[in-house]
Amino acid sequence: MSTLLFQSSHCAGDILILTGTPGAGKTTAARRLVLHPGVPKVHLQADDFWNAIGTGLIPPYLPEAHVQNAVVARVLAAAAGGYASAGYFVIVDGIIGPWFLAPFRALSNPLHYAVLRPPLETALRRCRERGSGAIGADAIESLHAQLSALGELDRHAIEVDGMAPEEVAAALLEATESGRLRL
């Protein structure tokens, strides 16, 4: 069933926001999805948009970065909308919490939102293993707590504890295809 998603034209022009804490498996899942056969796909890594800021970059996890982060979210949404409007299925991979969904919701493209939720210990271990020293354990714990309390958006969460990357990608395909992730 999941192989039908990208082989049918109904997802051309759709945007999937793939979020979660650092170490949740977002980039790994996005890389698998973008290589899936079917309609043309684009993988936008949100980190690239933050890293494009040279002078004046404020680490995005700091409270004083809110204005900067809102700008990046608007630019990222505009890029996603541009690709989607040209018929690409766009996978936006990054920490896009509900507080930054407004510019994506303003687009006319169908929008899907998935929150990968590993156990906190898993996220912390993965970040340690890959040497992600830029963001500390306190920030990861805070993001994990925020993305674990989604309220009405909780149906967009995918619990990934113990899942292999292929299983995460398959779960994303199924949830997107079913409409469960649609905003």
mmCIF file of C-alpha atoms in Angstrom:
data_model
loop_
_atom_site.group_PDB
_atom_site.id
_atom_site.type_symbol
_atom_site.label_atom_id
_atom_site.label_comp_id
_atom_site.label_asym_id
_atom_site.label_seq_id
_atom_site.Cartn_x
_atom_site.Cartn_y
_atom_site.Cartn_z
ATOM 1 C CA MET A 1 0.000 0.000 0.000
ATOM 2 C CA SER A 2 2.722 2.522 0.889
ATOM 3 C CA THR A 3 4.324 2.185 -2.552
ATOM 4 C CA LEU A 4 1.255 3.850 -4.053
ATOM 5 C CA LEU A 5 1.865 7.228 -2.393
ATOM 6 C CA PHE A 6 4.687 8.514 -4.542
ATOM 7 C CA GLN A 7 3.641 6.620 -7.653
ATOM 8 C CA SER A 8 0.304 8.397 -7.859
ATOM 9 C CA SER A 9 0.005 12.026 -8.794
ATOM 10 C CA HIS A 10 -2.101 12.965 -5.764
ATOM 11 C CA CYS A 11 0.994 13.904 -3.746
ATOM 12 C CA ALA A 12 2.561 16.054 -6.461
ATOM 13 C CA GLY A 13 2.512 19.557 -5.044
ATOM 14 C CA ASP A 14 2.098 18.406 -1.432
ATOM 15 C CA ILE A 15 4.396 19.446 1.407
ATOM 16 C CA LEU A 16 5.355 17.132 4.272
ATOM 17 C CA ILE A 17 6.872 18.845 7.291
ATOM 18 C CA LEU A 18 8.970 16.228 9.067
ATOM 19 C CA THR A 19 9.915 17.368 12.546
ATOM 20 C CA GLY A 20 11.078 16.068 15.907
ATOM 21 C CA THR A 21 13.885 16.606 18.365
ATOM 22 C CA PRO A 22 17.492 16.382 17.266
ATOM 23 C CA GLY A 23 18.231 12.660 17.037
ATOM 24 C CA ALA A 24 14.651 11.713 16.125
ATOM 25 C CA GLY A 25 15.608 10.378 12.681
ATOM 26 C CA LYS A 26 14.168 13.187 10.549
ATOM 27 C CA THR A 27 17.000 13.447 8.052
ATOM 28 C CA THR A 28 17.421 9.692 7.729
ATOM 29 C CA ALA A 29 13.694 9.286 7.032
ATOM 30 C CA ALA A 30 13.637 12.233 4.605
ATOM 31 C CA ARG A 31 16.579 10.807 2.655
ATOM 32 C CA ARG A 32 14.728 7.512 2.284
ATOM 33 C CA LEU A 33 11.488 9.181 1.228
ATOM 34 C CA VAL A 34 13.080 11.453 -1.367
ATOM 35 C CA LEU A 35 14.612 8.436 -3.132
ATOM 36 C CA HIS A 36 11.277 6.605 -3.317
ATOM 37 C CA PRO A 37 10.170 6.148 -6.951
ATOM 38 C CA GLY A 38 7.318 8.144 -8.394
ATOM 39 C CA VAL A 39 6.639 11.857 -8.589
ATOM 40 C CA PRO A 40 9.597 14.272 -8.367
ATOM 41 C CA LYS A 41 10.579 15.041 -4.790
ATOM 42 C CA VAL A 42 12.614 17.702 -3.001
ATOM 43 C CA HIS A 43 14.270 17.405 0.426
ATOM 44 C CA LEU A 44 14.688 20.778 2.133
ATOM 45 C CA GLN A 45 16.832 20.644 5.248
ATOM 46 C CA ALA A 46 15.834 23.459 7.564
ATOM 47 C CA ASP A 47 19.340 23.553 9.037
ATOM 48 C CA ASP A 48 20.625 24.773 5.655
ATOM 49 C CA PHE A 49 18.376 27.825 5.967
ATOM 50 C CA TRP A 50 19.699 28.665 9.443
ATOM 51 C CA ASN A 51 23.281 27.966 8.343
ATOM 52 C CA ALA A 52 22.839 30.355 5.408
ATOM 53 C CA ILE A 53 22.877 33.209 7.919
ATOM 54 C CA GLY A 54 26.480 34.311 8.147
ATOM 55 C CA THR A 55 27.081 37.273 10.383
ATOM 56 C CA GLY A 56 24.527 37.663 13.137
ATOM 57 C CA LEU A 57 23.347 34.065 13.475
ATOM 58 C CA ILE A 58 21.769 33.465 16.857
ATOM 59 C CA PRO A 59 21.674 29.784 17.847
ATOM 60 C CA PRO A 60 18.051 28.903 17.003
ATOM 61 C CA TYR A 61 17.379 27.126 20.315
ATOM 62 C CA LEU A 62 17.975 30.328 22.323
ATOM 63 C CA PRO A 63 14.911 32.398 23.314
ATOM 64 C CA GLU A 64 16.420 35.562 21.787
ATOM 65 C CA ALA A 65 16.436 33.840 18.358
ATOM 66 C CA HIS A 66 12.635 33.918 18.023
ATOM 67 C CA VAL A 67 12.491 36.762 15.476
ATOM 68 C CA GLN A 68 15.311 35.210 13.425
ATOM 69 C CA ASN A 69 13.587 31.814 13.576
ATOM 70 C CA ALA A 70 10.301 33.312 12.373
ATOM 71 C CA VAL A 71 12.148 34.802 9.374
ATOM 72 C CA VAL A 72 13.773 31.455 8.591
ATOM 73 C CA ALA A 73 10.388 29.685 8.862
ATOM 74 C CA ARG A 74 8.858 32.168 6.377
ATOM 75 C CA VAL A 75 11.752 31.739 3.922
ATOM 76 C CA LEU A 76 11.652 27.950 4.282
ATOM 77 C CA ALA A 77 7.873 27.929 3.696
ATOM 78 C CA ALA A 78 8.298 30.116 0.603
ATOM 79 C CA ALA A 79 10.934 27.732 -0.797
ATOM 80 C CA ALA A 80 8.740 24.708 -0.058
ATOM 81 C CA GLY A 81 5.763 26.423 -1.683
ATOM 82 C CA GLY A 82 7.819 27.278 -4.759
ATOM 83 C CA TYR A 83 8.871 23.682 -5.320
ATOM 84 C CA ALA A 84 5.414 22.308 -4.490
ATOM 85 C CA SER A 85 3.730 24.724 -6.887
ATOM 86 C CA ALA A 86 5.952 23.313 -9.625
ATOM 87 C CA GLY A 87 4.623 19.812 -8.894
ATOM 88 C CA TYR A 88 7.266 18.455 -6.545
ATOM 89 C CA PHE A 89 6.450 16.511 -3.389
ATOM 90 C CA VAL A 90 8.409 18.523 -0.817
ATOM 91 C CA ILE A 91 9.808 17.080 2.385
ATOM 92 C CA VAL A 92 10.793 19.786 4.870
ATOM 93 C CA ASP A 93 13.144 18.251 7.431
ATOM 94 C CA GLY A 94 13.796 20.279 10.555
ATOM 95 C CA ILE A 95 12.607 21.419 13.931
ATOM 96 C CA ILE A 96 9.376 23.090 12.880
ATOM 97 C CA GLY A 97 7.231 23.198 15.992
ATOM 98 C CA PRO A 98 3.560 24.135 15.907
ATOM 99 C CA TRP A 99 4.627 27.685 16.776
ATOM 100 C CA PHE A 100 6.159 28.021 13.266
ATOM 101 C CA LEU A 101 3.381 26.443 11.179
ATOM 102 C CA ALA A 102 1.617 29.698 10.205
ATOM 103 C CA PRO A 103 3.726 30.477 7.095
ATOM 104 C CA PHE A 104 3.253 26.902 5.864
ATOM 105 C CA ARG A 105 -0.496 26.984 6.547
ATOM 106 C CA ALA A 106 -0.716 30.180 4.487
ATOM 107 C CA LEU A 107 0.401 28.261 1.387
ATOM 108 C CA SER A 108 -2.225 26.907 -0.981
ATOM 109 C CA ASN A 109 -0.483 23.527 -1.230
ATOM 110 C CA PRO A 110 -1.727 20.445 0.642
ATOM 111 C CA LEU A 111 0.216 20.295 3.893
ATOM 112 C CA HIS A 112 1.134 17.277 6.021
ATOM 113 C CA TYR A 113 2.805 17.449 9.441
ATOM 114 C CA ALA A 114 4.687 14.572 11.066
ATOM 115 C CA VAL A 115 6.394 14.654 14.446
ATOM 116 C CA LEU A 116 8.873 11.817 14.958
ATOM 117 C CA ARG A 117 8.975 11.005 18.665
ATOM 118 C CA PRO A 118 11.755 8.782 19.964
ATOM 119 C CA PRO A 119 12.244 8.331 23.697
ATOM 120 C CA LEU A 120 14.283 11.217 25.123
ATOM 121 C CA GLU A 121 17.142 8.858 26.004
ATOM 122 C CA THR A 122 17.350 7.705 22.375
ATOM 123 C CA ALA A 123 17.489 11.265 21.051
ATOM 124 C CA LEU A 124 20.183 12.225 23.543
ATOM 125 C CA ARG A 125 22.250 9.105 22.774
ATOM 126 C CA ARG A 126 22.053 9.678 19.006
ATOM 127 C CA CYS A 127 23.157 13.294 19.401
ATOM 128 C CA ARG A 128 26.089 12.225 21.577
ATOM 129 C CA GLU A 129 27.087 9.503 19.092
ATOM 130 C CA ARG A 130 27.124 11.848 16.127
ATOM 131 C CA GLY A 131 28.939 14.563 18.053
ATOM 132 C CA SER A 132 26.149 17.134 17.935
ATOM 133 C CA GLY A 133 27.717 19.445 20.461
ATOM 134 C CA ALA A 134 26.062 22.597 19.163
ATOM 135 C CA ILE A 135 22.826 21.963 21.022
ATOM 136 C CA GLY A 136 23.026 20.857 24.618
ATOM 137 C CA ALA A 137 21.055 18.209 26.468
ATOM 138 C CA ASP A 138 18.911 20.890 28.174
ATOM 139 C CA ALA A 139 17.731 22.254 24.813
ATOM 140 C CA ILE A 140 17.010 18.748 23.517
ATOM 141 C CA GLU A 141 15.046 17.948 26.673
ATOM 142 C CA SER A 142 13.046 21.163 26.289
ATOM 143 C CA LEU A 143 12.245 20.453 22.633
ATOM 144 C CA HIS A 144 11.301 16.869 23.479
ATOM 145 C CA ALA A 145 8.873 18.109 26.134
ATOM 146 C CA GLN A 146 7.345 20.666 23.755
ATOM 147 C CA LEU A 147 6.936 18.128 20.935
ATOM 148 C CA SER A 148 5.437 15.617 23.382
ATOM 149 C CA ALA A 149 2.638 18.037 24.347
ATOM 150 C CA LEU A 150 1.032 18.750 20.970
ATOM 151 C CA GLY A 151 -2.587 18.868 22.108
ATOM 152 C CA GLU A 152 -4.833 18.824 19.036
ATOM 153 C CA LEU A 153 -1.814 18.023 16.835
ATOM 154 C CA ASP A 154 -0.983 14.842 18.755
ATOM 155 C CA ARG A 155 -2.438 12.707 15.933
ATOM 156 C CA HIS A 156 0.557 13.893 13.867
ATOM 157 C CA ALA A 157 3.031 12.139 16.188
ATOM 158 C CA ILE A 158 4.727 8.937 15.130
ATOM 159 C CA GLU A 159 6.287 7.028 18.020
ATOM 160 C CA VAL A 160 9.545 5.673 16.572
ATOM 161 C CA ASP A 161 10.903 3.752 19.565
ATOM 162 C CA GLY A 162 12.692 0.652 18.298
ATOM 163 C CA MET A 163 11.859 1.293 14.644
ATOM 164 C CA ALA A 164 14.456 0.823 11.917
ATOM 165 C CA PRO A 165 14.822 3.688 9.400
ATOM 166 C CA GLU A 166 12.919 1.683 6.756
ATOM 167 C CA GLU A 167 10.055 1.203 9.213
ATOM 168 C CA VAL A 168 9.946 4.927 9.988
ATOM 169 C CA ALA A 169 9.802 5.749 6.264
ATOM 170 C CA ALA A 170 7.045 3.159 5.757
ATOM 171 C CA ALA A 171 5.071 4.584 8.700
ATOM 172 C CA LEU A 172 5.396 8.077 7.227
ATOM 173 C CA LEU A 173 4.200 6.870 3.828
ATOM 174 C CA GLU A 174 1.219 5.095 5.351
ATOM 175 C CA ALA A 175 0.257 8.011 7.611
ATOM 176 C CA THR A 176 0.577 10.512 4.751
ATOM 177 C CA GLU A 177 -1.375 8.306 2.365
ATOM 178 C CA SER A 178 -4.161 7.800 4.908
ATOM 179 C CA GLY A 179 -4.531 11.563 5.412
ATOM 180 C CA ARG A 180 -3.740 11.277 9.134
ATOM 181 C CA LEU A 181 -0.936 13.841 8.821
ATOM 182 C CA ARG A 182 -2.914 16.398 6.809
ATOM 183 C CA LEU A 183 -3.276 19.839 8.366
#
